[in-house]
PDB file of C-alpha atoms in Angstrom:
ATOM      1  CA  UNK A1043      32.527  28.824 -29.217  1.00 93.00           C
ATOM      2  CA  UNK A1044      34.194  30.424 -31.997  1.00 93.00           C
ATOM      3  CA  UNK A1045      34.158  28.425 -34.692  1.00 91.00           C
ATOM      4  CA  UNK A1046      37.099  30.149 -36.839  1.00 88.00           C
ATOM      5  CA  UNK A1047      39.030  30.533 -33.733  1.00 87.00           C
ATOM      6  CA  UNK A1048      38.488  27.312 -31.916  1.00 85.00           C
ATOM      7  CA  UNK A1049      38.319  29.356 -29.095  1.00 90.00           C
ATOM      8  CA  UNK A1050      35.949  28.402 -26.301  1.00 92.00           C
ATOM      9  CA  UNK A1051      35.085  31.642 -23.512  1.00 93.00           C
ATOM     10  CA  UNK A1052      32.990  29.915 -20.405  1.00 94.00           C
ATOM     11  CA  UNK A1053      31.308  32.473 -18.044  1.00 94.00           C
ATOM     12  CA  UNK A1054      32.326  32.075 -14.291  1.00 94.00           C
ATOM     13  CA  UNK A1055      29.402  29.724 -13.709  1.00 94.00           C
ATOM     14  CA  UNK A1056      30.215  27.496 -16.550  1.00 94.00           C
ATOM     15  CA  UNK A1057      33.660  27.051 -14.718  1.00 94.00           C
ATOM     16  CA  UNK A1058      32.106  26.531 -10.871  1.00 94.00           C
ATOM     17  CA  UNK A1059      30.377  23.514 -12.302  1.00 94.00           C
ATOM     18  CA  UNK A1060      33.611  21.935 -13.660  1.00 95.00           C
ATOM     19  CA  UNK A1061      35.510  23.203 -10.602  1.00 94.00           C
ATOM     20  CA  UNK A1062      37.545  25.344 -12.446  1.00 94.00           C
ATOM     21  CA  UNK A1063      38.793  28.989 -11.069  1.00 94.00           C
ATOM     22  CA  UNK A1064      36.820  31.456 -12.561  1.00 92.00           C
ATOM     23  CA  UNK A1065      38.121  32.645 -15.678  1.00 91.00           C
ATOM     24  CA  UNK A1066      39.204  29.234 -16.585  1.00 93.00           C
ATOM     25  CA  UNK A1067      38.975  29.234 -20.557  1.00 91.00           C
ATOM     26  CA  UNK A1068      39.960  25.598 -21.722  1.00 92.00           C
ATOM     27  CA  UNK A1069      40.956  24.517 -25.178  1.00 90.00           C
ATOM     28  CA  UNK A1070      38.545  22.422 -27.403  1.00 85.00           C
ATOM     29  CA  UNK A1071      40.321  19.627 -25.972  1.00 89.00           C
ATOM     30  CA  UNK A1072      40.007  20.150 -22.656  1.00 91.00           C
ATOM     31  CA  UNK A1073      36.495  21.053 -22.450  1.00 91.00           C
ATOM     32  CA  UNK A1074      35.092  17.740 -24.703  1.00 90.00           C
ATOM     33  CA  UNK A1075      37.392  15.808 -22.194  1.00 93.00           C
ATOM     34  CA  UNK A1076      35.413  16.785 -19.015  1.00 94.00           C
ATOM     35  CA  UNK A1077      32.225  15.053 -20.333  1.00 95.00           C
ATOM     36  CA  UNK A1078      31.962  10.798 -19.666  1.00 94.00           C
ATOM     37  CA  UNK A1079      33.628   8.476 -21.616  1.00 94.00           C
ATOM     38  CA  UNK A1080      30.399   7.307 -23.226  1.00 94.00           C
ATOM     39  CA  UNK A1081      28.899  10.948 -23.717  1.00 94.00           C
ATOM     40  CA  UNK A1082      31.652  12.666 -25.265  1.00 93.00           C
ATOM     41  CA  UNK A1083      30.580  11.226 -28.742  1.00 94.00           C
ATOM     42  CA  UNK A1084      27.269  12.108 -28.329  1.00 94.00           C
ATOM     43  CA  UNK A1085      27.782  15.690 -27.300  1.00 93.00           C
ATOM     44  CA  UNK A1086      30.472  15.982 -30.533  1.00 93.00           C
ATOM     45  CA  UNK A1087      27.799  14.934 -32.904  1.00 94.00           C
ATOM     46  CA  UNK A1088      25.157  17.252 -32.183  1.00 94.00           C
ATOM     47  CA  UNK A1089      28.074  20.477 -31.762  1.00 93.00           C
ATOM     48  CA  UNK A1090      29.113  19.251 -34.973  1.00 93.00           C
ATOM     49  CA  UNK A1091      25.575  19.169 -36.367  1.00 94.00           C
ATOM     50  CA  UNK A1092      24.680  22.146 -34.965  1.00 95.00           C
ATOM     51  CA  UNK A1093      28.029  23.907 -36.626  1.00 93.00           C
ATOM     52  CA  UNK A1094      27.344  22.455 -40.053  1.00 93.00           C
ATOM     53  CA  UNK A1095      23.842  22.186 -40.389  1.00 93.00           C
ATOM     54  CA  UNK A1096      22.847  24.909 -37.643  1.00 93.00           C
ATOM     55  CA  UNK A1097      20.892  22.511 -35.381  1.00 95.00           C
ATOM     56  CA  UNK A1098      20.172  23.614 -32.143  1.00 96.00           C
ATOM     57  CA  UNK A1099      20.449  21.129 -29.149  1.00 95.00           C
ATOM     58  CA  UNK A1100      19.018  20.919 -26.005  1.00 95.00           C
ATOM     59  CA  UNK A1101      20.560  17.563 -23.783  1.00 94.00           C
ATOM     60  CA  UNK A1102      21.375  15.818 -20.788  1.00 93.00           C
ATOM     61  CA  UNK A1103      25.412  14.292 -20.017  1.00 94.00           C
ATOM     62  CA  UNK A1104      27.134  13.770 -17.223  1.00 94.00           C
ATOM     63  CA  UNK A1105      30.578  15.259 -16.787  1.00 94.00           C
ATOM     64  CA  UNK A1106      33.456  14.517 -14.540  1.00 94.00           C
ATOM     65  CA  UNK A1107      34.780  18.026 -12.860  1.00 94.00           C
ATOM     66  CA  UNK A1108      38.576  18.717 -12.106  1.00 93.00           C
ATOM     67  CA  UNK A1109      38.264  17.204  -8.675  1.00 93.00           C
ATOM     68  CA  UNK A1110      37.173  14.232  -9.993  1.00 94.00           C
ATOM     69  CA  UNK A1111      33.261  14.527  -9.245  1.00 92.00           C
ATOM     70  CA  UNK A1112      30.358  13.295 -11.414  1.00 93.00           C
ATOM     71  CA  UNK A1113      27.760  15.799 -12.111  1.00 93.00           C
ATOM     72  CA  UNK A1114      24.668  15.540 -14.240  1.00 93.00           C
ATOM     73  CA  UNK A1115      24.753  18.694 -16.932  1.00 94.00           C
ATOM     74  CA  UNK A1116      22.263  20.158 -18.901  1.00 94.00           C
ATOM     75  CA  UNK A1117      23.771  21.799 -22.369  1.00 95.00           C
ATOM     76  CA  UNK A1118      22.123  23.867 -24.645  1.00 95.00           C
ATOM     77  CA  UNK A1119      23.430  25.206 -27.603  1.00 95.00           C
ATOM     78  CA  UNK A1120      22.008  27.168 -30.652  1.00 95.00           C
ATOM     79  CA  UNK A1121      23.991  28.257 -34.002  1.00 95.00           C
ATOM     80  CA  UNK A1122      25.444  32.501 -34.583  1.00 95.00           C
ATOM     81  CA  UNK A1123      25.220  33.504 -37.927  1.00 94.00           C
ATOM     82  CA  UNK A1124      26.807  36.088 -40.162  1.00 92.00           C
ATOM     83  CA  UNK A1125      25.086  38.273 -42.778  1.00 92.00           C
ATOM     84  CA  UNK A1126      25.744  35.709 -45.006  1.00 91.00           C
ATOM     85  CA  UNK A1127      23.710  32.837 -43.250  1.00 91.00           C
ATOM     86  CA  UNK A1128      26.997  31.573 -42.475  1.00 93.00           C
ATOM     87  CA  UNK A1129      27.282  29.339 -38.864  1.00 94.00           C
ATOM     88  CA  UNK A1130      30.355  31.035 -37.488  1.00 94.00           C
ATOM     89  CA  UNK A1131      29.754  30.726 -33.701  1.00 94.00           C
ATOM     90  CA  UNK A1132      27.775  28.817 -31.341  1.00 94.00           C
ATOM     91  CA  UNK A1133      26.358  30.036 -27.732  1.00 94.00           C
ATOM     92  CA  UNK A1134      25.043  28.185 -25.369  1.00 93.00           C
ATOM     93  CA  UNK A1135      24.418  27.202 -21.571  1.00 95.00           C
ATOM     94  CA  UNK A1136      25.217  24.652 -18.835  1.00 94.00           C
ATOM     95  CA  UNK A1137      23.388  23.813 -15.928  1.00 93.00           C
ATOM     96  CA  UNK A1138      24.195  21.527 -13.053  1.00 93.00           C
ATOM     97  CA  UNK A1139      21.248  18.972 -12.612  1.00 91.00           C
ATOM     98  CA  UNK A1140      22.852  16.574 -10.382  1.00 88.00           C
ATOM     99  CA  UNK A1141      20.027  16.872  -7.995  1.00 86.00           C
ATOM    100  CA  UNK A1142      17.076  16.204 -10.772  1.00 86.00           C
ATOM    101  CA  UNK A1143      18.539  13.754 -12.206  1.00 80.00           C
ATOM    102  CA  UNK A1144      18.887  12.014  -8.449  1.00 81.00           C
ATOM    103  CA  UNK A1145      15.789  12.792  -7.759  1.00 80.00           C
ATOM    104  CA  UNK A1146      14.432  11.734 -11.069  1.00 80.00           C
ATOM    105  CA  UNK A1147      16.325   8.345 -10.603  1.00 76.00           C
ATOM    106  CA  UNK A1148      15.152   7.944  -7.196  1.00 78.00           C
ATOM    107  CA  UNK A1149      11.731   7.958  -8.573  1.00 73.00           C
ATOM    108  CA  UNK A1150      12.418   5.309 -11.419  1.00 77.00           C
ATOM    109  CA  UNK A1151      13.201   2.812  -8.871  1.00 79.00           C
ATOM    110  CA  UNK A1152      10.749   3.526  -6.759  1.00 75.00           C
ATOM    111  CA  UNK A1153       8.112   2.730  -9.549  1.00 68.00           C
ATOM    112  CA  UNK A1154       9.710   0.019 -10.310  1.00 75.00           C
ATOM    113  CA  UNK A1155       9.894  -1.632  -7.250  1.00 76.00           C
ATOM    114  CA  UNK A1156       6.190  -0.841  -6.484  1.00 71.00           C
ATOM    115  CA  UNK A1157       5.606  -1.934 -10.338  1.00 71.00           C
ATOM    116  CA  UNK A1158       7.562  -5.189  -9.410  1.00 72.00           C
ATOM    117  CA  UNK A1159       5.522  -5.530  -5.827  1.00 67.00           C
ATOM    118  CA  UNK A1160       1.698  -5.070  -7.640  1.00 69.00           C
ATOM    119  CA  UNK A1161       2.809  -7.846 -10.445  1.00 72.00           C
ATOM    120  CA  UNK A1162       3.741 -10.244  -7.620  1.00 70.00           C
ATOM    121  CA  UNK A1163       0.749  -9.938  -5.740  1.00 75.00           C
ATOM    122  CA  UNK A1164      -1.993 -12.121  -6.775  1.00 78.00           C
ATOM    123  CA  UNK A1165      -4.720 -10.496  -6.337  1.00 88.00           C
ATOM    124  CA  UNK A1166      -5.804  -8.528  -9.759  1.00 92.00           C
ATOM    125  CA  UNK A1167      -5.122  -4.678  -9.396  1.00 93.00           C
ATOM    126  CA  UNK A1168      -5.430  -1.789 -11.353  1.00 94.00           C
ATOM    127  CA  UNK A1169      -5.537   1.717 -11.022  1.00 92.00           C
ATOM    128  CA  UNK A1170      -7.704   4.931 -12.605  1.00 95.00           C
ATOM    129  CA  UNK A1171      -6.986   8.145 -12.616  1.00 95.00           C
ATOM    130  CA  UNK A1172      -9.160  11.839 -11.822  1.00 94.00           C
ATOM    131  CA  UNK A1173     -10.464  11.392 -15.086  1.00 96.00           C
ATOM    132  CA  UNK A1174     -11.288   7.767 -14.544  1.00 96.00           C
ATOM    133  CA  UNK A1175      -8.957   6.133 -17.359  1.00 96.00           C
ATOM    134  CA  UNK A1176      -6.985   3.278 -16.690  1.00 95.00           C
ATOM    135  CA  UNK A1177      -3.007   4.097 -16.055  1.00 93.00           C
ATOM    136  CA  UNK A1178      -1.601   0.873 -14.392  1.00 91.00           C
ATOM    137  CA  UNK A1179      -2.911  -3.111 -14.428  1.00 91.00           C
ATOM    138  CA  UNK A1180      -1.118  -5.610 -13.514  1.00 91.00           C
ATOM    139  CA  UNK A1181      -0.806  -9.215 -14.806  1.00 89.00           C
ATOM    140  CA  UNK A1182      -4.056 -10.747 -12.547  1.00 92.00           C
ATOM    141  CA  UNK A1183      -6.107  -8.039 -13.712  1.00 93.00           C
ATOM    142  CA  UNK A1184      -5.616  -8.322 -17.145  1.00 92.00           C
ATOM    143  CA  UNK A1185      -6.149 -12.302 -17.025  1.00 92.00           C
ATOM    144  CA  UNK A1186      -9.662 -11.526 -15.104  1.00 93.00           C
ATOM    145  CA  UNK A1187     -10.517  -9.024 -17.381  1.00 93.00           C
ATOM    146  CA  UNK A1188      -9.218 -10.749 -20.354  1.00 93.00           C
ATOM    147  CA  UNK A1189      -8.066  -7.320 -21.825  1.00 93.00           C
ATOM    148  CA  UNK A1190      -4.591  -6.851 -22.203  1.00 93.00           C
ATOM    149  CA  UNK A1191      -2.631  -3.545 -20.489  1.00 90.00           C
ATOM    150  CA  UNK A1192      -1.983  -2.363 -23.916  1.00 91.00           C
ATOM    151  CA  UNK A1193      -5.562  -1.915 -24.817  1.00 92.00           C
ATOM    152  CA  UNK A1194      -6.598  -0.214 -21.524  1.00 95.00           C
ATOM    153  CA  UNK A1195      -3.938   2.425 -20.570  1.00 93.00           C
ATOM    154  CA  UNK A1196      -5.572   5.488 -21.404  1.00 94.00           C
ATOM    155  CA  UNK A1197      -8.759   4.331 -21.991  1.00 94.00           C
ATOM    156  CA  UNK A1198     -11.879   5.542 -19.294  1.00 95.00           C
ATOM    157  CA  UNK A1199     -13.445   2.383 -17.530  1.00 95.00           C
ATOM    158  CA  UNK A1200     -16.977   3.713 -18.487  1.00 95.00           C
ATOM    159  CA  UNK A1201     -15.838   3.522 -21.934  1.00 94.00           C
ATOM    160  CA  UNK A1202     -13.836   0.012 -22.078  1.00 94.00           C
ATOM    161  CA  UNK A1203     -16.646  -1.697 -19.847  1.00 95.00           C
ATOM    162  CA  UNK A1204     -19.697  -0.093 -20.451  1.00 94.00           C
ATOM    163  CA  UNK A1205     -21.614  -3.156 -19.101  1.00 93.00           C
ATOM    164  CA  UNK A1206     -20.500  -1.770 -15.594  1.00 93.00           C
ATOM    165  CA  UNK A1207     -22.593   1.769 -15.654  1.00 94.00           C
ATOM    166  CA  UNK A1208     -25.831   1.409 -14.110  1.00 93.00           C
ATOM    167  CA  UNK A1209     -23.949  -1.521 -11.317  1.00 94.00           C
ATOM    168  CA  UNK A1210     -23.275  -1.358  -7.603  1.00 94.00           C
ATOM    169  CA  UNK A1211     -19.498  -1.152  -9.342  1.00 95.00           C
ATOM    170  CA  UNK A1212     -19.887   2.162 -10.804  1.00 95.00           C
ATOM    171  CA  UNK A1213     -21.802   3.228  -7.510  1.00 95.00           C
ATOM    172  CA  UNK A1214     -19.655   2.182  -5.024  1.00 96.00           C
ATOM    173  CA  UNK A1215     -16.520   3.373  -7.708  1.00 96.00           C
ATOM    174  CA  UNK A1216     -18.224   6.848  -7.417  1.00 95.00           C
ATOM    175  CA  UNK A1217     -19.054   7.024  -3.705  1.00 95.00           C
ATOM    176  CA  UNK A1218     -15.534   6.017  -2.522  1.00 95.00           C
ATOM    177  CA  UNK A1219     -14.234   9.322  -4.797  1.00 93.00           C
ATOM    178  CA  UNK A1220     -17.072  11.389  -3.599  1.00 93.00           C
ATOM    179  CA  UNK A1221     -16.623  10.392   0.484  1.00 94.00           C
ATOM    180  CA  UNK A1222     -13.116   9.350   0.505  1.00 93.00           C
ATOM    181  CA  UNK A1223     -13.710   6.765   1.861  1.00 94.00           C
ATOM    182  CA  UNK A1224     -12.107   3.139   0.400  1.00 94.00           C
ATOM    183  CA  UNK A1225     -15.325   0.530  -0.005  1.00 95.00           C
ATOM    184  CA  UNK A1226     -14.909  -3.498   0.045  1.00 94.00           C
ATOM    185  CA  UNK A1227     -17.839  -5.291  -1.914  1.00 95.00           C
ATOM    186  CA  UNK A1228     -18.965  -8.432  -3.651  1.00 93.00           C
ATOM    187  CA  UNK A1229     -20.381  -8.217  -7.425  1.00 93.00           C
ATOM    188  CA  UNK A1230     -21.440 -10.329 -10.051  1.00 93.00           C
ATOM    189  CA  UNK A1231     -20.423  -9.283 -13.737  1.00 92.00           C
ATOM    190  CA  UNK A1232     -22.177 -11.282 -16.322  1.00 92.00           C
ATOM    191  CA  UNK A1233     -19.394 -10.438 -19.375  1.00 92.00           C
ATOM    192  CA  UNK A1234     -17.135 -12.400 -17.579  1.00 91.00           C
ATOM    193  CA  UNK A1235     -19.724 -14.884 -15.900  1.00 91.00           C
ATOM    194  CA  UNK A1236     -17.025 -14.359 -12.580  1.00 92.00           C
ATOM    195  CA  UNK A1237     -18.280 -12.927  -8.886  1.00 93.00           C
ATOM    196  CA  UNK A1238     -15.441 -10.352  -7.674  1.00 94.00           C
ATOM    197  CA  UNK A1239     -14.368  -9.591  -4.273  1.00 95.00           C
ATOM    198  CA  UNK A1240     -13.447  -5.847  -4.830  1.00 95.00           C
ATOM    199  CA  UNK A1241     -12.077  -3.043  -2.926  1.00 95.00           C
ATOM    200  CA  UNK A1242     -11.450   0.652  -3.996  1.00 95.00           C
ATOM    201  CA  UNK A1243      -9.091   2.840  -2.663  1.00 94.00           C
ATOM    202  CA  UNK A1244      -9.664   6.556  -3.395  1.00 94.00           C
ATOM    203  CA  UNK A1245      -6.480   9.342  -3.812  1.00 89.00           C
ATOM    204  CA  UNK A1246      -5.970  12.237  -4.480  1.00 87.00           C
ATOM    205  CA  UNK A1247      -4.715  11.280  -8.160  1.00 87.00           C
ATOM    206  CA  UNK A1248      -7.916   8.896  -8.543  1.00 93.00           C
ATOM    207  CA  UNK A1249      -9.309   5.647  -7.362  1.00 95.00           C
ATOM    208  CA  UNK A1250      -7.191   2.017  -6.428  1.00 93.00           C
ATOM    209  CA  UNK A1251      -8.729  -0.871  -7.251  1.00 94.00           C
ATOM    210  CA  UNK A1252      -7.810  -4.388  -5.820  1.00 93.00           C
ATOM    211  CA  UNK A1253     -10.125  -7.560  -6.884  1.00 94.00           C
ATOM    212  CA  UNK A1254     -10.183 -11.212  -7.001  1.00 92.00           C
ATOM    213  CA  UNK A1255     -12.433 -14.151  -8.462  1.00 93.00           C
ATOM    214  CA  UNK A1256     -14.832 -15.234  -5.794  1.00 92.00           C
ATOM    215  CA  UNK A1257     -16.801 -17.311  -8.246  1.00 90.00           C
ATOM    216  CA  UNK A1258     -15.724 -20.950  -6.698  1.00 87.00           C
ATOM    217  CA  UNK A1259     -15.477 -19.631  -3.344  1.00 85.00           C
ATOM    218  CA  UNK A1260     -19.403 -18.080  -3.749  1.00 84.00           C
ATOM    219  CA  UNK A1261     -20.404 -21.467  -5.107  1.00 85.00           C
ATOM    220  CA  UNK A1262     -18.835 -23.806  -1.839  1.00 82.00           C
ATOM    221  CA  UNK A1263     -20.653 -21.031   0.155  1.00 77.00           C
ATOM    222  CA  UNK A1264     -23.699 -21.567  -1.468  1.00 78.00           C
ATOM    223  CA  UNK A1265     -23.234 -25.099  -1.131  1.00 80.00           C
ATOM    224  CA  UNK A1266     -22.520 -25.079   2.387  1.00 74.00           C
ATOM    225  CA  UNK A1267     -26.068 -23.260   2.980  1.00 76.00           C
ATOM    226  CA  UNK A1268     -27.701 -25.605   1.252  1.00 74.00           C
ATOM    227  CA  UNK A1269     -26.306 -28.640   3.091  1.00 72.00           C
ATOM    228  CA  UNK A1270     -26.792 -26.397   6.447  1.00 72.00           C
ATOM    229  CA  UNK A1271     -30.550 -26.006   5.592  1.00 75.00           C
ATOM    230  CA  UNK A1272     -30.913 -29.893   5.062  1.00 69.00           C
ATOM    231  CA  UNK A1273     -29.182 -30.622   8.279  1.00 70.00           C
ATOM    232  CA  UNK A1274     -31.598 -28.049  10.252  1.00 71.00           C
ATOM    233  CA  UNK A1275     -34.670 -29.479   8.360  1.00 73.00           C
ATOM    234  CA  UNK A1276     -33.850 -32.999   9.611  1.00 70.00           C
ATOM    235  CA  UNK A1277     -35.913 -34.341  12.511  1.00 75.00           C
ATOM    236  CA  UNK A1278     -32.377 -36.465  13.634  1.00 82.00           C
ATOM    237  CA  UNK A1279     -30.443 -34.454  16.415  1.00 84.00           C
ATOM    238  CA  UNK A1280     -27.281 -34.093  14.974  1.00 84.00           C
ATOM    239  CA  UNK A1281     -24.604 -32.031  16.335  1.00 84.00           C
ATOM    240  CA  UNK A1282     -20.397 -31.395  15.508  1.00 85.00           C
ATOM    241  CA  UNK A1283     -17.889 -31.862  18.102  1.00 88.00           C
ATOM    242  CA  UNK A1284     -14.203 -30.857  17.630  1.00 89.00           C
ATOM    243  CA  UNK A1285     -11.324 -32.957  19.110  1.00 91.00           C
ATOM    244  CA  UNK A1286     -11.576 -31.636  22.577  1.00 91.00           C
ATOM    245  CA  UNK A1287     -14.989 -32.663  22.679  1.00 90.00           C
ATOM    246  CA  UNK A1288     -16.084 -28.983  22.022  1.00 93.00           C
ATOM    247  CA  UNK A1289     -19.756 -28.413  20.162  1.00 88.00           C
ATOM    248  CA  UNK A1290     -19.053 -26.478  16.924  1.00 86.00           C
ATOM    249  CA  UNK A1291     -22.406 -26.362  15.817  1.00 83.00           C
ATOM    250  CA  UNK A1292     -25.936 -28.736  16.280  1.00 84.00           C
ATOM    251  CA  UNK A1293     -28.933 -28.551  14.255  1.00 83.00           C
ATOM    252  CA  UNK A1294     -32.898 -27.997  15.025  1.00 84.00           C
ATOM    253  CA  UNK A1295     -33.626 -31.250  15.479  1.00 84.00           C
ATOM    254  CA  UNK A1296     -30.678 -31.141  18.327  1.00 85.00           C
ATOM    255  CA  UNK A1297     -32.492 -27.944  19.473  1.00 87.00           C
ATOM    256  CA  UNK A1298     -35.858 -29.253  19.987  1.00 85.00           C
ATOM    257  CA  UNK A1299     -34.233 -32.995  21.719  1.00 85.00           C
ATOM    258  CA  UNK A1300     -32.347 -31.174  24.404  1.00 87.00           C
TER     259      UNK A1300
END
């Protein structure tokens, strides 16, 4: 662009990505008019920046060609100057990024949806990378672990929970990354006073980790022994029959009277 001309020269490429014939050398006008509506303001402040101040810019717009087609654009342009210091031209380049910027899209909704998927579930989650820090939690895990997302992105596990080292957690953690293979158990973590049901998923871009409170469900277990070892101790046969007149279960008393 010559700034003391107003005279704009595109190379051929420059006008196959506007659909223009090659050659095509459009007027000031004409080439700020091929950009979107809501871009052509932002492209116009930083050419006019760059022509007054001699900033160089480096951006993503989308135009609309001459046959009417959007098309995602990378421009780059950098300030010419004279002997005198003097901003008198400015050069640049275009490149059609339609594809990226698909692609790129694409992948914004797809973590977004999966974002939107692992904060409905309700089952605590959270995931660590190769280096074992923390890149995703969602809402369950950060009420379990009564640390907020904020303060663990980033951070390594060993490092935010250093109660864990030593634990079947940081065993079983390591294992699944060493074997590849995913591991399921049950752990009690006395900073939290909570049993977890845990299971870890290793990647190749780290480890997976889904877990839920088990602490009420260990404690009706545990009660449910207990009652099961008083029935068995008791010299009384007694035995459970379902609705079809099925036996569930009998005790040792039942045992030794039959």
């Amino acid at each position: 662009v010559d700034l003391g001309a107003r005279a704009i020269r595109w190379s051929d490429e420059v006008c196959e990505i506007h659909e223009l014939p090659s050659g095509h050398q459009p007027t000031d006008e004409e080439a700020t008019g091929y950009y979107h509506p809501r871009d052509r303001q932002p492209i116009l402040a930083q050419f006019i920046r760059c022509a007054q101040q001699g900033e160089p810019f480096d951006s993503q717009f989308k135009i609309i060609t001459a046959k009417g087609r959007e098309r995602a654009v990378r421009v780059i342009g950098e300030p010419v100057r004279d002997e005198r210091g003097v901003v008198v031209s400015i050069r640049g380049a275009m490149q059609d990024v339609t594809d990226q910027a698909r692609l790129e899209l694409e992948a914004r909704r797809l973590t977004e949806r999966l974002r939107a998927t692992l904060e409905s579930i309700t089952d605590a989650f959270y995931i660590l990378d190769l280096e074992w820090r923390f890149t995703f939690l969602n809402g369950e895990a950060e009420r379990l672990l009564e640390r907020s997302a904020g303060e663990l992105i980033g951070q390594e596990v060993w490092r935010a929970f250093p109660d864990v080292l030593g634990t079947p957690i940081e065993t079983h953690y390591r294992e699944a990354r060493v074997t590849g293979r995913s591991a399921r158990f049950e752990v009690y973590y006395p900073p939290l006073y909570r049993w977890f049901d845990v299971s870890a998923y290793p990647s190749s871009e780290g480890l997976a980790v889904n877990f839920r409170d088990i602490t009420a469900e260990r404690k009706n277990r545990e009660r449910l022994r207990e009652q099961a070892e008083l029935i068995d101790r008791a010299q009384d046969a007694i035995l459970v029959r379902d609705l079809d007149h099925y036996i569930r279960s009998w005790n040792a008393g039942a045992a030794r009277l039959y």
